[in-house]
PDB file of C-alpha atoms in Angstrom:
ATOM      1  CA  MET A   3      84.016 167.530  89.316  1.00  0.00           C
ATOM      2  CA  THR A   4      82.712 166.209  92.636  1.00  0.00           C
ATOM      3  CA  PRO A   5      82.905 162.417  92.986  1.00  0.00           C
ATOM      4  CA  THR A   6      79.597 160.587  93.279  1.00  0.00           C
ATOM      5  CA  PRO A   7      78.934 159.705  96.928  1.00  0.00           C
ATOM      6  CA  VAL A   8      78.897 155.961  97.529  1.00  0.00           C
ATOM      7  CA  PRO A   9      75.676 154.805  99.188  1.00  0.00           C
ATOM      8  CA  GLN A  10      76.117 152.517 102.170  1.00  0.00           C
ATOM      9  CA  SER A  11      72.865 150.617 101.677  1.00  0.00           C
ATOM     10  CA  ARG A  12      70.036 150.013  99.246  1.00  0.00           C
ATOM     11  CA  THR A  13      66.560 148.549  99.544  1.00  0.00           C
ATOM     12  CA  TYR A  14      64.860 145.966  97.382  1.00  0.00           C
ATOM     13  CA  THR A  15      61.255 144.739  97.389  1.00  0.00           C
ATOM     14  CA  HIS A  16      60.252 141.097  97.205  1.00  0.00           C
ATOM     15  CA  SER A  17      57.493 140.598  94.625  1.00  0.00           C
ATOM     16  CA  GLN A  18      55.873 137.701  96.518  1.00  0.00           C
ATOM     17  CA  CYS A  19      55.371 139.361  99.911  1.00  0.00           C
ATOM     18  CA  GLY A  20      55.660 143.001  98.783  1.00  0.00           C
ATOM     19  CA  LEU A  21      57.919 143.994 101.661  1.00  0.00           C
ATOM     20  CA  ASP A  22      61.337 145.625 101.630  1.00  0.00           C
ATOM     21  CA  THR A  23      64.758 144.377 102.662  1.00  0.00           C
ATOM     22  CA  GLU A  24      67.608 146.819 103.207  1.00  0.00           C
ATOM     23  CA  ILE A  25      71.105 145.553 102.508  1.00  0.00           C
ATOM     24  CA  SER A  26      74.389 147.136 103.513  1.00  0.00           C
ATOM     25  CA  GLY A  27      78.040 146.264 103.925  1.00  0.00           C
ATOM     26  CA  GLN A  28      79.539 143.371 101.995  1.00  0.00           C
ATOM     27  CA  PRO A  29      76.150 141.906 100.950  1.00  0.00           C
ATOM     28  CA  PHE A  30      75.311 145.272  99.349  1.00  0.00           C
ATOM     29  CA  GLU A  31      78.651 145.312  97.522  1.00  0.00           C
ATOM     30  CA  VAL A  32      77.916 141.858  96.078  1.00  0.00           C
ATOM     31  CA  ALA A  33      74.264 142.560  95.232  1.00  0.00           C
ATOM     32  CA  SER A  34      75.095 145.852  93.516  1.00  0.00           C
ATOM     33  CA  ASN A  35      77.768 144.246  91.326  1.00  0.00           C
ATOM     34  CA  PRO A  36      76.256 142.996  88.041  1.00  0.00           C
ATOM     35  CA  MET A  37      79.343 140.844  87.539  1.00  0.00           C
ATOM     36  CA  SER A  38      79.015 139.139  90.945  1.00  0.00           C
ATOM     37  CA  ASP A  39      77.435 135.936  89.643  1.00  0.00           C
ATOM     38  CA  MET A  40      74.737 136.204  92.340  1.00  0.00           C
ATOM     39  CA  THR A  41      71.537 134.316  91.519  1.00  0.00           C
ATOM     40  CA  ARG A  42      69.587 134.447  94.814  1.00  0.00           C
ATOM     41  CA  THR A  43      69.133 136.934  97.607  1.00  0.00           C
ATOM     42  CA  TRP A  44      67.436 137.148 100.991  1.00  0.00           C
ATOM     43  CA  CYS A  45      63.979 138.393 101.893  1.00  0.00           C
ATOM     44  CA  SER A  46      63.955 139.530 105.522  1.00  0.00           C
ATOM     45  CA  GLU A  47      60.154 139.190 105.756  1.00  0.00           C
ATOM     46  CA  CYS A  48      59.920 135.657 104.307  1.00  0.00           C
ATOM     47  CA  ASN A  49      63.146 134.684 106.081  1.00  0.00           C
ATOM     48  CA  ALA A  50      64.362 132.800 102.992  1.00  0.00           C
ATOM     49  CA  PHE A  51      66.355 133.079  99.764  1.00  0.00           C
ATOM     50  CA  PHE A  52      64.661 133.601  96.390  1.00  0.00           C
ATOM     51  CA  HIS A  53      65.851 134.116  92.818  1.00  0.00           C
ATOM     52  CA  ILE A  54      66.953 137.690  92.069  1.00  0.00           C
ATOM     53  CA  SER A  55      64.223 138.032  89.429  1.00  0.00           C
ATOM     54  CA  ASP A  56      61.741 138.035  92.350  1.00  0.00           C
ATOM     55  CA  PHE A  57      63.161 141.322  93.682  1.00  0.00           C
ATOM     56  CA  ARG A  58      62.981 144.941  92.488  1.00  0.00           C
ATOM     57  CA  TRP A  59      65.163 147.806  93.607  1.00  0.00           C
ATOM     58  CA  ALA A  60      62.813 149.958  95.686  1.00  0.00           C
ATOM     59  CA  ASP A  61      64.187 153.236  94.311  1.00  0.00           C
ATOM     60  CA  THR A  62      63.954 152.381  90.581  1.00  0.00           C
ATOM     61  CA  GLY A  63      61.434 149.517  90.364  1.00  0.00           C
ATOM     62  CA  GLU A  64      63.824 147.552  88.139  1.00  0.00           C
ATOM     63  CA  THR A  65      64.249 143.840  88.896  1.00  0.00           C
ATOM     64  CA  ILE A  66      67.708 142.943  90.109  1.00  0.00           C
ATOM     65  CA  SER A  67      68.062 140.471  87.222  1.00  0.00           C
ATOM     66  CA  ASP A  68      67.254 143.217  84.669  1.00  0.00           C
ATOM     67  CA  TYR A  69      69.703 145.545  86.448  1.00  0.00           C
ATOM     68  CA  TYR A  70      72.414 142.861  86.120  1.00  0.00           C
ATOM     69  CA  ALA A  71      71.632 142.322  82.435  1.00  0.00           C
ATOM     70  CA  ARG A  72      71.628 146.057  81.667  1.00  0.00           C
ATOM     71  CA  HIS A  73      74.905 146.810  83.434  1.00  0.00           C
ATOM     72  CA  SER A  74      76.798 143.702  82.286  1.00  0.00           C
ATOM     73  CA  VAL A  75      75.771 143.725  78.612  1.00  0.00           C
ATOM     74  CA  ARG A  76      79.315 144.734  77.562  1.00  0.00           C
ATOM     75  CA  ALA A  77      80.926 141.719  79.258  1.00  0.00           C
ATOM     76  CA  THR A  78      82.433 139.025  77.070  1.00  0.00           C
ATOM     77  CA  LYS A  79      82.201 135.315  77.911  1.00  0.00           C
ATOM     78  CA  LEU A  80      85.872 135.383  78.874  1.00  0.00           C
ATOM     79  CA  GLU A  81      85.337 138.336  81.219  1.00  0.00           C
ATOM     80  CA  ARG A  82      82.346 136.609  82.813  1.00  0.00           C
ATOM     81  CA  PHE A  83      84.532 133.559  83.447  1.00  0.00           C
ATOM     82  CA  LEU A  84      87.389 135.670  84.797  1.00  0.00           C
ATOM     83  CA  VAL A  85      85.105 137.170  87.488  1.00  0.00           C
ATOM     84  CA  SER A  86      83.245 133.913  88.219  1.00  0.00           C
ATOM     85  CA  LYS A  87      83.200 131.907  91.427  1.00  0.00           C
ATOM     86  CA  THR A  88      84.616 129.014  89.406  1.00  0.00           C
ATOM     87  CA  LEU A  89      87.813 130.938  88.673  1.00  0.00           C
ATOM     88  CA  MET A  90      88.003 132.059  92.304  1.00  0.00           C
ATOM     89  CA  VAL A  91      88.046 128.406  93.404  1.00  0.00           C
ATOM     90  CA  ILE A  92      90.588 127.557  90.704  1.00  0.00           C
ATOM     91  CA  CYS A  93      92.809 130.403  91.944  1.00  0.00           C
ATOM     92  CA  ALA A  94      92.558 129.243  95.556  1.00  0.00           C
ATOM     93  CA  VAL A  95      93.329 125.610  94.676  1.00  0.00           C
ATOM     94  CA  THR A  96      96.192 126.645  92.391  1.00  0.00           C
ATOM     95  CA  GLY A  97      97.591 128.877  95.119  1.00  0.00           C
ATOM     96  CA  ILE A  98      97.485 126.179  97.767  1.00  0.00           C
ATOM     97  CA  VAL A  99      99.044 123.564  95.458  1.00  0.00           C
ATOM     98  CA  LEU A 100     101.797 125.831  94.119  1.00  0.00           C
ATOM     99  CA  GLY A 101     102.444 127.276  97.572  1.00  0.00           C
ATOM    100  CA  GLY A 102     102.550 123.819  99.155  1.00  0.00           C
ATOM    101  CA  VAL A 103     104.926 122.470  96.515  1.00  0.00           C
ATOM    102  CA  GLY A 104     107.045 125.619  96.737  1.00  0.00           C
ATOM    103  CA  GLY A 105     107.133 125.389 100.526  1.00  0.00           C
ATOM    104  CA  TYR A 106     108.169 121.753 100.362  1.00  0.00           C
ATOM    105  CA  VAL A 107     110.933 122.505  97.834  1.00  0.00           C
ATOM    106  CA  LEU A 108     112.194 125.483  99.853  1.00  0.00           C
ATOM    107  CA  PHE A 109     112.246 123.634 103.187  1.00  0.00           C
ATOM    108  CA  ARG A 110     112.795 119.987 102.159  1.00  0.00           C
ATOM    109  CA  LYS A 111     116.266 119.851 103.733  1.00  0.00           C
ATOM    110  CA  ASP A 112     115.263 121.531 107.003  1.00  0.00           C
ATOM    111  CA  PHE A 113     114.086 119.985 110.253  1.00  0.00           C
ATOM    112  CA  LEU A 114     110.755 118.168 110.149  1.00  0.00           C
ATOM    113  CA  ALA A 115     109.191 120.610 112.625  1.00  0.00           C
ATOM    114  CA  LEU A 116     110.110 123.550 110.384  1.00  0.00           C
ATOM    115  CA  ARG A 117     108.714 121.781 107.303  1.00  0.00           C
ATOM    116  CA  ILE A 118     105.482 120.967 109.141  1.00  0.00           C
ATOM    117  CA  PHE A 119     105.060 124.673 109.913  1.00  0.00           C
ATOM    118  CA  MET A 120     106.401 126.268 106.730  1.00  0.00           C
ATOM    119  CA  VAL A 121     104.754 124.149 104.008  1.00  0.00           C
ATOM    120  CA  PRO A 122     101.197 125.119 105.097  1.00  0.00           C
ATOM    121  CA  PHE A 123     102.353 128.697 105.700  1.00  0.00           C
ATOM    122  CA  VAL A 124     103.759 129.044 102.176  1.00  0.00           C
ATOM    123  CA  ALA A 125     100.607 127.347 100.809  1.00  0.00           C
ATOM    124  CA  GLY A 126      98.557 130.027 102.603  1.00  0.00           C
ATOM    125  CA  VAL A 127     100.731 132.730 101.056  1.00  0.00           C
ATOM    126  CA  GLY A 128     100.071 131.112  97.666  1.00  0.00           C
ATOM    127  CA  VAL A 129      96.311 131.293  98.234  1.00  0.00           C
ATOM    128  CA  PHE A 130      96.603 134.911  99.372  1.00  0.00           C
ATOM    129  CA  VAL A 131      98.591 135.892  96.269  1.00  0.00           C
ATOM    130  CA  THR A 132      96.408 134.084  93.705  1.00  0.00           C
ATOM    131  CA  CYS A 133      93.161 135.294  95.282  1.00  0.00           C
ATOM    132  CA  GLY A 134      94.588 138.820  95.437  1.00  0.00           C
ATOM    133  CA  LEU A 135      95.275 138.633  91.703  1.00  0.00           C
ATOM    134  CA  TYR A 136      91.719 137.374  91.171  1.00  0.00           C
ATOM    135  CA  VAL A 137      90.279 140.349  93.099  1.00  0.00           C
ATOM    136  CA  MET A 138      92.418 142.874  91.190  1.00  0.00           C
ATOM    137  CA  LEU A 139      91.460 141.336  87.859  1.00  0.00           C
ATOM    138  CA  GLY A 140      87.786 141.362  88.873  1.00  0.00           C
ATOM    139  CA  TYR A 141      88.000 145.032  89.773  1.00  0.00           C
ATOM    140  CA  LEU A 142      89.545 145.919  86.399  1.00  0.00           C
ATOM    141  CA  ILE A 143      86.983 143.887  84.452  1.00  0.00           C
ATOM    142  CA  THR A 144      84.026 145.257  86.417  1.00  0.00           C
ATOM    143  CA  LYS A 145      85.304 148.801  85.922  1.00  0.00           C
ATOM    144  CA  ARG A 146      85.597 148.241  82.168  1.00  0.00           C
ATOM    145  CA  VAL A 147      82.205 146.561  81.821  1.00  0.00           C
ATOM    146  CA  CYS A 148      80.175 148.741  84.209  1.00  0.00           C
ATOM    147  CA  GLY A 149      82.108 151.966  83.788  1.00  0.00           C
ATOM    148  CA  VAL A 150      82.635 152.517  87.522  1.00  0.00           C
ATOM    149  CA  GLY A 151      85.111 151.314  90.110  1.00  0.00           C
ATOM    150  CA  ASP A 152      82.461 150.913  92.806  1.00  0.00           C
ATOM    151  CA  THR A 153      79.196 149.356  91.609  1.00  0.00           C
ATOM    152  CA  ARG A 154      77.300 150.619  94.646  1.00  0.00           C
ATOM    153  CA  ILE A 155      76.880 153.933  92.789  1.00  0.00           C
ATOM    154  CA  LEU A 156      75.031 152.280  89.880  1.00  0.00           C
ATOM    155  CA  THR A 157      71.266 152.748  89.638  1.00  0.00           C
TER     156      THR A 157
END
């Protein structure tokens, strides 16, 4: 079975001005993900953000908000929280606090200059680890809910 090719961009139409905006790269990855918690997107003609219900995918005519609802219907409240921006912030704060405390404990008996360098470094490692766990968990949940590993292939 040949894998589905992953599109690199997609176009949506703004209902107010009727013109298209093509998105690609990371913004496309976020906009295509029904679990992304995105509520607004950009219209390149109006040069402003509007609610996602004001936009339709140009290829299907479906509003982005309906697309999100259709593809995320299997998500539980817990899963929605686990992929939310709120949990991402909690992970980052937890990582910096635990890393900072861990760095202090590990280097508390060393020279002040080493502590000044290492405590923020270990805090950064803590953020990296907790946010990495958040991303992996989000991937697993999105794959379960949407049925694909890369939501850019959804239509």
